[in-house]
């Protein structure tokens, strides 16, 4: 089936990325700035770009259909961006819950992996120079958002919806968000990314338009870059000084309420036919029936 091709293509491209990186001489034991940049670009293009190229034709028949078939307004885009930013308070709770689980089970390998990821991100994100800002926005903010959303939401989530049940959007969203979080390889941030994936998946299910998810994802990534730039610290200092603390019940509950409300608003404005259109249709049918008589 098309869904099998989507999953197999991702695994194949992940395996292909390793020898390609080695052949290009990307050494991550002592990485340089351009080594980290090239690794990020290679990983994004080979893994997700390759999987998209291999999967889109079996899934849709042509590449133009991957973006979805429903038009959305600027207001919907603004609401989607607002939703993903407000969900940041939920991800803070998720990070705290994630930390409790890791500390309870003594998952030291996860914290070591997180340190490696921090070192890599400190090279990728340079907000001190115009060139560094431009590269950070492109390589960290835009490129992963486009490719990840095209694969996870445009291909995988929709494919799961076809297999499971078109009316059941919850399970495809959850399964896709789980794989989305796992593929990043950082278990210390599994729950926050799971929450992010669920929100993005719900936006896609509500809008049926890939660009809503891409723009929201880009906004989330750019928000992190802005936070680093405004902190006055280097990326390494910013990431290492991020303390995961109990956010308390008020902020997460309020965030959850607002996120659910905004997602419901998106559904009402995107998936339901506006009342004006209904009246226009009724008027057209009446005029056609009695006009012919």
PDB file of C-alpha atoms in Angstrom:
ATOM      1  CA  UNK A   1       0.000   0.000   0.000  1.00  0.00           C
ATOM      2  CA  UNK A   2       0.927   3.657  -0.280  1.00  0.00           C
ATOM      3  CA  UNK A   3       1.307   3.932   3.512  1.00  0.00           C
ATOM      4  CA  UNK A   4       3.844   1.092   3.516  1.00  0.00           C
ATOM      5  CA  UNK A   5       5.861   2.917   0.875  1.00  0.00           C
ATOM      6  CA  UNK A   6       5.758   6.087   3.002  1.00  0.00           C
ATOM      7  CA  UNK A   7       7.214   4.278   6.026  1.00  0.00           C
ATOM      8  CA  UNK A   8       9.725   2.156   4.102  1.00  0.00           C
ATOM      9  CA  UNK A   9      11.003   5.176   2.188  1.00  0.00           C
ATOM     10  CA  UNK A  10      11.725   6.990   5.459  1.00  0.00           C
ATOM     11  CA  UNK A  11      13.730   4.037   6.815  1.00  0.00           C
ATOM     12  CA  UNK A  12      15.630   3.675   3.532  1.00  0.00           C
ATOM     13  CA  UNK A  13      16.487   7.377   3.420  1.00  0.00           C
ATOM     14  CA  UNK A  14      17.627   7.352   7.051  1.00  0.00           C
ATOM     15  CA  UNK A  15      20.025   4.529   6.223  1.00  0.00           C
ATOM     16  CA  UNK A  16      21.202   6.291   3.062  1.00  0.00           C
ATOM     17  CA  UNK A  17      22.020   9.450   4.987  1.00  0.00           C
ATOM     18  CA  UNK A  18      24.814   7.761   6.960  1.00  0.00           C
ATOM     19  CA  UNK A  19      27.147   6.790   4.072  1.00  0.00           C
ATOM     20  CA  UNK A  20      26.430  10.091   2.314  1.00  0.00           C
ATOM     21  CA  UNK A  21      27.524  12.056   5.379  1.00  0.00           C
ATOM     22  CA  UNK A  22      30.648   9.896   5.721  1.00  0.00           C
ATOM     23  CA  UNK A  23      31.485  10.323   2.037  1.00  0.00           C
ATOM     24  CA  UNK A  24      31.258  14.102   2.410  1.00  0.00           C
ATOM     25  CA  UNK A  25      33.625  13.986   5.368  1.00  0.00           C
ATOM     26  CA  UNK A  26      31.203  15.295   7.974  1.00  0.00           C
ATOM     27  CA  UNK A  27      32.970  14.467  11.246  1.00  0.00           C
ATOM     28  CA  UNK A  28      30.696  14.978  14.246  1.00  0.00           C
ATOM     29  CA  UNK A  29      33.273  13.905  16.854  1.00  0.00           C
ATOM     30  CA  UNK A  30      34.769  17.398  16.566  1.00  0.00           C
ATOM     31  CA  UNK A  31      32.330  19.286  14.363  1.00  0.00           C
ATOM     32  CA  UNK A  32      32.916  22.657  12.753  1.00  0.00           C
ATOM     33  CA  UNK A  33      30.281  25.279  11.989  1.00  0.00           C
ATOM     34  CA  UNK A  34      30.012  24.361   8.328  1.00  0.00           C
ATOM     35  CA  UNK A  35      30.225  20.675   9.206  1.00  0.00           C
ATOM     36  CA  UNK A  36      27.167  21.032  11.435  1.00  0.00           C
ATOM     37  CA  UNK A  37      25.358  23.134   8.809  1.00  0.00           C
ATOM     38  CA  UNK A  38      26.080  20.617   6.048  1.00  0.00           C
ATOM     39  CA  UNK A  39      24.976  17.718   8.270  1.00  0.00           C
ATOM     40  CA  UNK A  40      21.678  19.452   9.041  1.00  0.00           C
ATOM     41  CA  UNK A  41      21.001  20.174   5.372  1.00  0.00           C
ATOM     42  CA  UNK A  42      22.013  16.676   4.283  1.00  0.00           C
ATOM     43  CA  UNK A  43      19.885  15.045   6.968  1.00  0.00           C
ATOM     44  CA  UNK A  44      16.811  17.110   6.111  1.00  0.00           C
ATOM     45  CA  UNK A  45      17.097  16.721   2.352  1.00  0.00           C
ATOM     46  CA  UNK A  46      18.130  13.076   2.258  1.00  0.00           C
ATOM     47  CA  UNK A  47      15.858  11.719   4.996  1.00  0.00           C
ATOM     48  CA  UNK A  48      12.680  13.733   4.569  1.00  0.00           C
ATOM     49  CA  UNK A  49      13.201  15.115   1.079  1.00  0.00           C
ATOM     50  CA  UNK A  50      14.078  11.658  -0.215  1.00  0.00           C
ATOM     51  CA  UNK A  51      11.130  10.046   1.551  1.00  0.00           C
ATOM     52  CA  UNK A  52       8.808  12.682   0.069  1.00  0.00           C
ATOM     53  CA  UNK A  53      10.128  12.071  -3.446  1.00  0.00           C
ATOM     54  CA  UNK A  54       9.685   8.310  -3.104  1.00  0.00           C
ATOM     55  CA  UNK A  55       6.242   8.472  -1.496  1.00  0.00           C
ATOM     56  CA  UNK A  56       4.302  11.300  -3.109  1.00  0.00           C
ATOM     57  CA  UNK A  57       3.556   9.653  -6.466  1.00  0.00           C
ATOM     58  CA  UNK A  58       2.242   6.370  -4.942  1.00  0.00           C
ATOM     59  CA  UNK A  59       0.197   8.357  -2.420  1.00  0.00           C
ATOM     60  CA  UNK A  60      -1.243  11.138  -4.585  1.00  0.00           C
ATOM     61  CA  UNK A  61      -0.231  10.528  -8.187  1.00  0.00           C
ATOM     62  CA  UNK A  62       1.333  13.990  -8.506  1.00  0.00           C
ATOM     63  CA  UNK A  63       3.368  16.325  -6.318  1.00  0.00           C
ATOM     64  CA  UNK A  64       0.975  19.279  -6.464  1.00  0.00           C
ATOM     65  CA  UNK A  65      -1.617  17.424  -4.356  1.00  0.00           C
ATOM     66  CA  UNK A  66       0.648  17.119  -1.319  1.00  0.00           C
ATOM     67  CA  UNK A  67      -0.230  20.648  -0.179  1.00  0.00           C
ATOM     68  CA  UNK A  68      -3.910  19.812   0.307  1.00  0.00           C
ATOM     69  CA  UNK A  69      -7.021  20.840  -1.529  1.00  0.00           C
ATOM     70  CA  UNK A  70      -8.633  23.387   0.775  1.00  0.00           C
ATOM     71  CA  UNK A  71      -8.064  27.127   0.609  1.00  0.00           C
ATOM     72  CA  UNK A  72      -7.550  28.996   3.861  1.00  0.00           C
ATOM     73  CA  UNK A  73      -7.638  32.639   4.845  1.00  0.00           C
ATOM     74  CA  UNK A  74      -4.971  34.861   6.359  1.00  0.00           C
ATOM     75  CA  UNK A  75      -7.020  34.876   9.574  1.00  0.00           C
ATOM     76  CA  UNK A  76      -6.768  31.078   9.768  1.00  0.00           C
ATOM     77  CA  UNK A  77      -2.981  31.311   9.375  1.00  0.00           C
ATOM     78  CA  UNK A  78      -2.820  33.882  12.178  1.00  0.00           C
ATOM     79  CA  UNK A  79      -4.954  31.676  14.426  1.00  0.00           C
ATOM     80  CA  UNK A  80      -2.733  28.652  13.637  1.00  0.00           C
ATOM     81  CA  UNK A  81       0.400  30.613  14.548  1.00  0.00           C
ATOM     82  CA  UNK A  82      -1.237  31.871  17.758  1.00  0.00           C
ATOM     83  CA  UNK A  83      -2.245  28.317  18.652  1.00  0.00           C
ATOM     84  CA  UNK A  84       1.259  26.907  18.263  1.00  0.00           C
ATOM     85  CA  UNK A  85       2.771  29.733  20.319  1.00  0.00           C
ATOM     86  CA  UNK A  86       0.232  29.361  23.140  1.00  0.00           C
ATOM     87  CA  UNK A  87       0.915  25.613  23.118  1.00  0.00           C
ATOM     88  CA  UNK A  88       4.408  26.517  24.334  1.00  0.00           C
ATOM     89  CA  UNK A  89       3.058  26.538  27.888  1.00  0.00           C
ATOM     90  CA  UNK A  90       1.821  22.980  27.357  1.00  0.00           C
ATOM     91  CA  UNK A  91       5.249  21.914  26.102  1.00  0.00           C
ATOM     92  CA  UNK A  92       6.798  23.369  29.260  1.00  0.00           C
ATOM     93  CA  UNK A  93       4.588  21.076  31.308  1.00  0.00           C
ATOM     94  CA  UNK A  94       5.530  18.240  28.932  1.00  0.00           C
ATOM     95  CA  UNK A  95       9.235  18.920  29.496  1.00  0.00           C
ATOM     96  CA  UNK A  96       8.730  18.791  33.265  1.00  0.00           C
ATOM     97  CA  UNK A  97       6.786  15.527  33.034  1.00  0.00           C
ATOM     98  CA  UNK A  98       9.450  14.150  30.684  1.00  0.00           C
ATOM     99  CA  UNK A  99      12.176  15.010  33.209  1.00  0.00           C
ATOM    100  CA  UNK A 100      10.317  13.213  36.007  1.00  0.00           C
ATOM    101  CA  UNK A 101      10.079  10.036  33.905  1.00  0.00           C
ATOM    102  CA  UNK A 102      13.752  10.119  32.885  1.00  0.00           C
ATOM    103  CA  UNK A 103      14.910  10.768  36.456  1.00  0.00           C
ATOM    104  CA  UNK A 104      12.662   7.987  37.765  1.00  0.00           C
ATOM    105  CA  UNK A 105      14.004   5.370  35.355  1.00  0.00           C
ATOM    106  CA  UNK A 106      17.596   6.636  35.467  1.00  0.00           C
ATOM    107  CA  UNK A 107      17.932   7.074  31.703  1.00  0.00           C
ATOM    108  CA  UNK A 108      21.477   8.458  31.679  1.00  0.00           C
ATOM    109  CA  UNK A 109      21.934   7.725  27.978  1.00  0.00           C
ATOM    110  CA  UNK A 110      19.111  10.166  27.234  1.00  0.00           C
ATOM    111  CA  UNK A 111      20.840  13.012  29.055  1.00  0.00           C
ATOM    112  CA  UNK A 112      24.101  12.221  27.247  1.00  0.00           C
ATOM    113  CA  UNK A 113      22.265  12.317  23.931  1.00  0.00           C
ATOM    114  CA  UNK A 114      20.726  15.644  24.909  1.00  0.00           C
ATOM    115  CA  UNK A 115      24.187  17.093  25.594  1.00  0.00           C
ATOM    116  CA  UNK A 116      25.350  15.992  22.142  1.00  0.00           C
ATOM    117  CA  UNK A 117      22.284  17.614  20.582  1.00  0.00           C
ATOM    118  CA  UNK A 118      22.929  20.835  22.534  1.00  0.00           C
ATOM    119  CA  UNK A 119      26.501  20.936  21.233  1.00  0.00           C
ATOM    120  CA  UNK A 120      25.265  20.452  17.665  1.00  0.00           C
ATOM    121  CA  UNK A 121      22.545  23.099  18.010  1.00  0.00           C
ATOM    122  CA  UNK A 122      25.035  25.556  19.500  1.00  0.00           C
ATOM    123  CA  UNK A 123      26.951  25.331  16.234  1.00  0.00           C
ATOM    124  CA  UNK A 124      23.865  25.514  14.028  1.00  0.00           C
ATOM    125  CA  UNK A 125      22.348  28.554  15.730  1.00  0.00           C
ATOM    126  CA  UNK A 126      24.464  31.685  15.497  1.00  0.00           C
ATOM    127  CA  UNK A 127      22.504  34.847  16.275  1.00  0.00           C
ATOM    128  CA  UNK A 128      25.558  37.110  16.608  1.00  0.00           C
ATOM    129  CA  UNK A 129      26.122  37.982  12.933  1.00  0.00           C
ATOM    130  CA  UNK A 130      23.809  38.709   9.964  1.00  0.00           C
ATOM    131  CA  UNK A 131      25.195  35.671   8.135  1.00  0.00           C
ATOM    132  CA  UNK A 132      24.656  33.462  11.158  1.00  0.00           C
ATOM    133  CA  UNK A 133      21.098  34.748  11.635  1.00  0.00           C
ATOM    134  CA  UNK A 134      20.256  34.108   7.982  1.00  0.00           C
ATOM    135  CA  UNK A 135      21.685  30.572   8.073  1.00  0.00           C
ATOM    136  CA  UNK A 136      19.932  29.818  11.372  1.00  0.00           C
ATOM    137  CA  UNK A 137      16.573  30.935   9.997  1.00  0.00           C
ATOM    138  CA  UNK A 138      17.044  28.852   6.839  1.00  0.00           C
ATOM    139  CA  UNK A 139      18.596  25.694   8.282  1.00  0.00           C
ATOM    140  CA  UNK A 140      16.849  25.560  11.671  1.00  0.00           C
ATOM    141  CA  UNK A 141      13.698  27.600  11.132  1.00  0.00           C
ATOM    142  CA  UNK A 142      12.433  27.001   7.596  1.00  0.00           C
ATOM    143  CA  UNK A 143      13.947  23.914   5.932  1.00  0.00           C
ATOM    144  CA  UNK A 144      13.052  21.334   8.625  1.00  0.00           C
ATOM    145  CA  UNK A 145       9.547  22.774   9.001  1.00  0.00           C
ATOM    146  CA  UNK A 146       8.755  22.443   5.287  1.00  0.00           C
ATOM    147  CA  UNK A 147      10.146  18.942   4.857  1.00  0.00           C
ATOM    148  CA  UNK A 148       8.914  17.519   8.167  1.00  0.00           C
ATOM    149  CA  UNK A 149       5.383  18.833   7.694  1.00  0.00           C
ATOM    150  CA  UNK A 150       5.242  17.614   4.095  1.00  0.00           C
ATOM    151  CA  UNK A 151       6.258  14.128   5.206  1.00  0.00           C
ATOM    152  CA  UNK A 152       4.552  13.709   8.581  1.00  0.00           C
ATOM    153  CA  UNK A 153       1.316  15.571   7.987  1.00  0.00           C
ATOM    154  CA  UNK A 154       0.999  15.626   4.190  1.00  0.00           C
ATOM    155  CA  UNK A 155       1.976  11.981   3.652  1.00  0.00           C
ATOM    156  CA  UNK A 156       2.045   9.926   6.850  1.00  0.00           C
ATOM    157  CA  UNK A 157      -0.940  11.326   8.748  1.00  0.00           C
ATOM    158  CA  UNK A 158      -3.154  11.362   5.671  1.00  0.00           C
ATOM    159  CA  UNK A 159      -2.027   7.851   4.767  1.00  0.00           C
ATOM    160  CA  UNK A 160      -2.910   6.596   8.231  1.00  0.00           C
ATOM    161  CA  UNK A 161      -6.298   8.293   7.988  1.00  0.00           C
ATOM    162  CA  UNK A 162      -7.011   6.339   4.808  1.00  0.00           C
ATOM    163  CA  UNK A 163      -6.029   3.037   6.391  1.00  0.00           C
ATOM    164  CA  UNK A 164      -7.709   3.527   9.777  1.00  0.00           C
ATOM    165  CA  UNK A 165     -10.851   5.542   9.079  1.00  0.00           C
ATOM    166  CA  UNK A 166     -11.399   8.936   7.545  1.00  0.00           C
ATOM    167  CA  UNK A 167     -13.798   9.830  10.361  1.00  0.00           C
ATOM    168  CA  UNK A 168     -11.277   8.912  13.072  1.00  0.00           C
ATOM    169  CA  UNK A 169      -8.694  11.692  12.959  1.00  0.00           C
ATOM    170  CA  UNK A 170      -7.468  11.273  16.541  1.00  0.00           C
ATOM    171  CA  UNK A 171      -5.510   8.016  16.165  1.00  0.00           C
ATOM    172  CA  UNK A 172      -3.641   9.078  12.983  1.00  0.00           C
ATOM    173  CA  UNK A 173      -2.738  12.368  14.667  1.00  0.00           C
ATOM    174  CA  UNK A 174      -1.415  10.586  17.776  1.00  0.00           C
ATOM    175  CA  UNK A 175       0.542   7.942  15.839  1.00  0.00           C
ATOM    176  CA  UNK A 176       2.081  10.509  13.513  1.00  0.00           C
ATOM    177  CA  UNK A 177       2.982  12.806  16.409  1.00  0.00           C
ATOM    178  CA  UNK A 178       4.632   9.878  18.225  1.00  0.00           C
ATOM    179  CA  UNK A 179       6.824   9.029  15.228  1.00  0.00           C
ATOM    180  CA  UNK A 180       7.503  12.751  14.714  1.00  0.00           C
ATOM    181  CA  UNK A 181       8.874  12.966  18.252  1.00  0.00           C
ATOM    182  CA  UNK A 182      10.801   9.684  18.138  1.00  0.00           C
ATOM    183  CA  UNK A 183      12.552  10.511  14.874  1.00  0.00           C
ATOM    184  CA  UNK A 184      14.335  13.455  16.506  1.00  0.00           C
ATOM    185  CA  UNK A 185      16.205  10.981  18.716  1.00  0.00           C
ATOM    186  CA  UNK A 186      16.036  13.058  21.910  1.00  0.00           C
ATOM    187  CA  UNK A 187      14.038  11.259  24.598  1.00  0.00           C
ATOM    188  CA  UNK A 188      14.534  14.149  27.026  1.00  0.00           C
ATOM    189  CA  UNK A 189      12.209  16.183  24.788  1.00  0.00           C
ATOM    190  CA  UNK A 190       9.897  13.372  23.679  1.00  0.00           C
ATOM    191  CA  UNK A 191       6.739  14.649  25.423  1.00  0.00           C
ATOM    192  CA  UNK A 192       7.131  18.322  24.357  1.00  0.00           C
ATOM    193  CA  UNK A 193       7.616  17.284  20.734  1.00  0.00           C
ATOM    194  CA  UNK A 194       4.705  14.866  21.034  1.00  0.00           C
ATOM    195  CA  UNK A 195       2.492  17.751  22.155  1.00  0.00           C
ATOM    196  CA  UNK A 196       3.810  19.904  19.309  1.00  0.00           C
ATOM    197  CA  UNK A 197       3.099  17.110  16.834  1.00  0.00           C
ATOM    198  CA  UNK A 198      -0.442  16.662  18.136  1.00  0.00           C
ATOM    199  CA  UNK A 199      -1.189  20.381  17.766  1.00  0.00           C
ATOM    200  CA  UNK A 200       0.295  20.503  14.244  1.00  0.00           C
ATOM    201  CA  UNK A 201      -1.543  17.329  13.280  1.00  0.00           C
ATOM    202  CA  UNK A 202      -4.821  18.761  14.531  1.00  0.00           C
ATOM    203  CA  UNK A 203      -4.242  21.956  12.565  1.00  0.00           C
ATOM    204  CA  UNK A 204      -3.771  19.844   9.439  1.00  0.00           C
ATOM    205  CA  UNK A 205      -6.873  17.768  10.168  1.00  0.00           C
ATOM    206  CA  UNK A 206      -8.888  20.956  10.651  1.00  0.00           C
ATOM    207  CA  UNK A 207      -7.607  22.905   7.641  1.00  0.00           C
ATOM    208  CA  UNK A 208      -6.716  20.150   5.126  1.00  0.00           C
ATOM    209  CA  UNK A 209      -3.994  22.540   4.027  1.00  0.00           C
ATOM    210  CA  UNK A 210      -0.309  21.763   4.488  1.00  0.00           C
ATOM    211  CA  UNK A 211       0.765  25.407   4.436  1.00  0.00           C
ATOM    212  CA  UNK A 212      -1.078  26.123   7.678  1.00  0.00           C
ATOM    213  CA  UNK A 213       1.089  23.493   9.415  1.00  0.00           C
ATOM    214  CA  UNK A 214       4.297  24.638   7.721  1.00  0.00           C
ATOM    215  CA  UNK A 215       3.809  28.292   8.666  1.00  0.00           C
ATOM    216  CA  UNK A 216       2.876  27.359  12.247  1.00  0.00           C
ATOM    217  CA  UNK A 217       5.935  25.089  12.490  1.00  0.00           C
ATOM    218  CA  UNK A 218       8.189  27.837  11.114  1.00  0.00           C
ATOM    219  CA  UNK A 219       6.715  30.282  13.651  1.00  0.00           C
ATOM    220  CA  UNK A 220       7.527  27.844  16.470  1.00  0.00           C
ATOM    221  CA  UNK A 221      11.135  27.443  15.275  1.00  0.00           C
ATOM    222  CA  UNK A 222      11.630  31.180  14.695  1.00  0.00           C
ATOM    223  CA  UNK A 223      10.236  31.824  18.175  1.00  0.00           C
ATOM    224  CA  UNK A 224      13.084  29.787  19.654  1.00  0.00           C
ATOM    225  CA  UNK A 225      15.641  31.723  17.591  1.00  0.00           C
ATOM    226  CA  UNK A 226      14.161  35.044  18.736  1.00  0.00           C
ATOM    227  CA  UNK A 227      14.296  33.898  22.365  1.00  0.00           C
ATOM    228  CA  UNK A 228      18.001  33.058  21.967  1.00  0.00           C
ATOM    229  CA  UNK A 229      18.734  36.384  20.282  1.00  0.00           C
ATOM    230  CA  UNK A 230      16.931  38.390  22.980  1.00  0.00           C
ATOM    231  CA  UNK A 231      18.577  36.479  25.831  1.00  0.00           C
ATOM    232  CA  UNK A 232      21.956  38.096  25.223  1.00  0.00           C
ATOM    233  CA  UNK A 233      23.613  34.691  25.680  1.00  0.00           C
ATOM    234  CA  UNK A 234      25.318  32.341  23.280  1.00  0.00           C
ATOM    235  CA  UNK A 235      23.263  29.405  22.061  1.00  0.00           C
ATOM    236  CA  UNK A 236      25.248  27.020  24.274  1.00  0.00           C
ATOM    237  CA  UNK A 237      24.656  29.184  27.354  1.00  0.00           C
ATOM    238  CA  UNK A 238      20.962  29.605  26.533  1.00  0.00           C
ATOM    239  CA  UNK A 239      20.346  25.877  26.075  1.00  0.00           C
ATOM    240  CA  UNK A 240      22.373  24.820  29.103  1.00  0.00           C
ATOM    241  CA  UNK A 241      20.700  27.394  31.356  1.00  0.00           C
ATOM    242  CA  UNK A 242      17.196  26.239  30.481  1.00  0.00           C
ATOM    243  CA  UNK A 243      15.871  24.979  33.815  1.00  0.00           C
ATOM    244  CA  UNK A 244      13.032  22.489  33.623  1.00  0.00           C
ATOM    245  CA  UNK A 245      10.775  23.340  36.550  1.00  0.00           C
ATOM    246  CA  UNK A 246       7.206  22.633  37.554  1.00  0.00           C
ATOM    247  CA  UNK A 247       5.133  25.296  35.728  1.00  0.00           C
ATOM    248  CA  UNK A 248       2.242  24.826  38.143  1.00  0.00           C
ATOM    249  CA  UNK A 249      -1.317  23.964  37.156  1.00  0.00           C
ATOM    250  CA  UNK A 250      -2.621  27.377  36.049  1.00  0.00           C
ATOM    251  CA  UNK A 251      -0.512  28.073  32.944  1.00  0.00           C
ATOM    252  CA  UNK A 252      -0.824  24.574  31.398  1.00  0.00           C
ATOM    253  CA  UNK A 253      -4.582  24.374  32.063  1.00  0.00           C
ATOM    254  CA  UNK A 254      -5.189  27.846  30.644  1.00  0.00           C
ATOM    255  CA  UNK A 255      -2.972  27.012  27.671  1.00  0.00           C
ATOM    256  CA  UNK A 256      -4.872  23.775  27.066  1.00  0.00           C
ATOM    257  CA  UNK A 257      -8.203  25.606  27.184  1.00  0.00           C
ATOM    258  CA  UNK A 258      -7.034  28.267  24.722  1.00  0.00           C
ATOM    259  CA  UNK A 259      -5.447  25.726  22.356  1.00  0.00           C
ATOM    260  CA  UNK A 260      -8.646  23.635  22.271  1.00  0.00           C
ATOM    261  CA  UNK A 261     -10.714  26.777  21.701  1.00  0.00           C
ATOM    262  CA  UNK A 262      -8.496  28.007  18.851  1.00  0.00           C
ATOM    263  CA  UNK A 263      -8.407  24.581  17.194  1.00  0.00           C
ATOM    264  CA  UNK A 264     -12.196  24.456  17.417  1.00  0.00           C
ATOM    265  CA  UNK A 265     -12.357  27.921  15.877  1.00  0.00           C
ATOM    266  CA  UNK A 266     -10.152  26.745  13.018  1.00  0.00           C
ATOM    267  CA  UNK A 267     -12.463  23.802  12.457  1.00  0.00           C
ATOM    268  CA  UNK A 268     -15.576  25.971  12.371  1.00  0.00           C
ATOM    269  CA  UNK A 269     -14.068  28.466   9.947  1.00  0.00           C
ATOM    270  CA  UNK A 270     -12.243  26.028   7.655  1.00  0.00           C
ATOM    271  CA  UNK A 271     -14.202  22.812   7.456  1.00  0.00           C
ATOM    272  CA  UNK A 272     -17.772  24.068   7.757  1.00  0.00           C
ATOM    273  CA  UNK A 273     -19.420  25.856   4.873  1.00  0.00           C
ATOM    274  CA  UNK A 274     -19.953  29.521   5.798  1.00  0.00           C
ATOM    275  CA  UNK A 275     -23.599  30.412   6.419  1.00  0.00           C
ATOM    276  CA  UNK A 276     -23.513  32.911   3.573  1.00  0.00           C
ATOM    277  CA  UNK A 277     -22.585  30.154   1.133  1.00  0.00           C
ATOM    278  CA  UNK A 278     -25.465  28.031   2.366  1.00  0.00           C
ATOM    279  CA  UNK A 279     -27.951  30.865   1.800  1.00  0.00           C
ATOM    280  CA  UNK A 280     -26.491  31.534  -1.645  1.00  0.00           C
ATOM    281  CA  UNK A 281     -26.861  27.866  -2.559  1.00  0.00           C
ATOM    282  CA  UNK A 282     -30.477  27.748  -1.339  1.00  0.00           C
ATOM    283  CA  UNK A 283     -31.292  30.929  -3.265  1.00  0.00           C
ATOM    284  CA  UNK A 284     -29.677  29.504  -6.410  1.00  0.00           C
ATOM    285  CA  UNK A 285     -31.681  26.251  -6.196  1.00  0.00           C
ATOM    286  CA  UNK A 286     -34.962  28.129  -5.602  1.00  0.00           C
ATOM    287  CA  UNK A 287     -34.355  30.483  -8.514  1.00  0.00           C
ATOM    288  CA  UNK A 288     -33.385  27.582 -10.774  1.00  0.00           C
ATOM    289  CA  UNK A 289     -36.478  25.539  -9.884  1.00  0.00           C
ATOM    290  CA  UNK A 290     -39.082  28.286 -10.125  1.00  0.00           C
ATOM    291  CA  UNK A 291     -37.295  30.116 -12.905  1.00  0.00           C
ATOM    292  CA  UNK A 292     -37.564  27.045 -15.159  1.00  0.00           C
ATOM    293  CA  UNK A 293     -41.276  26.758 -14.380  1.00  0.00           C
TER     294      UNK A 293
END
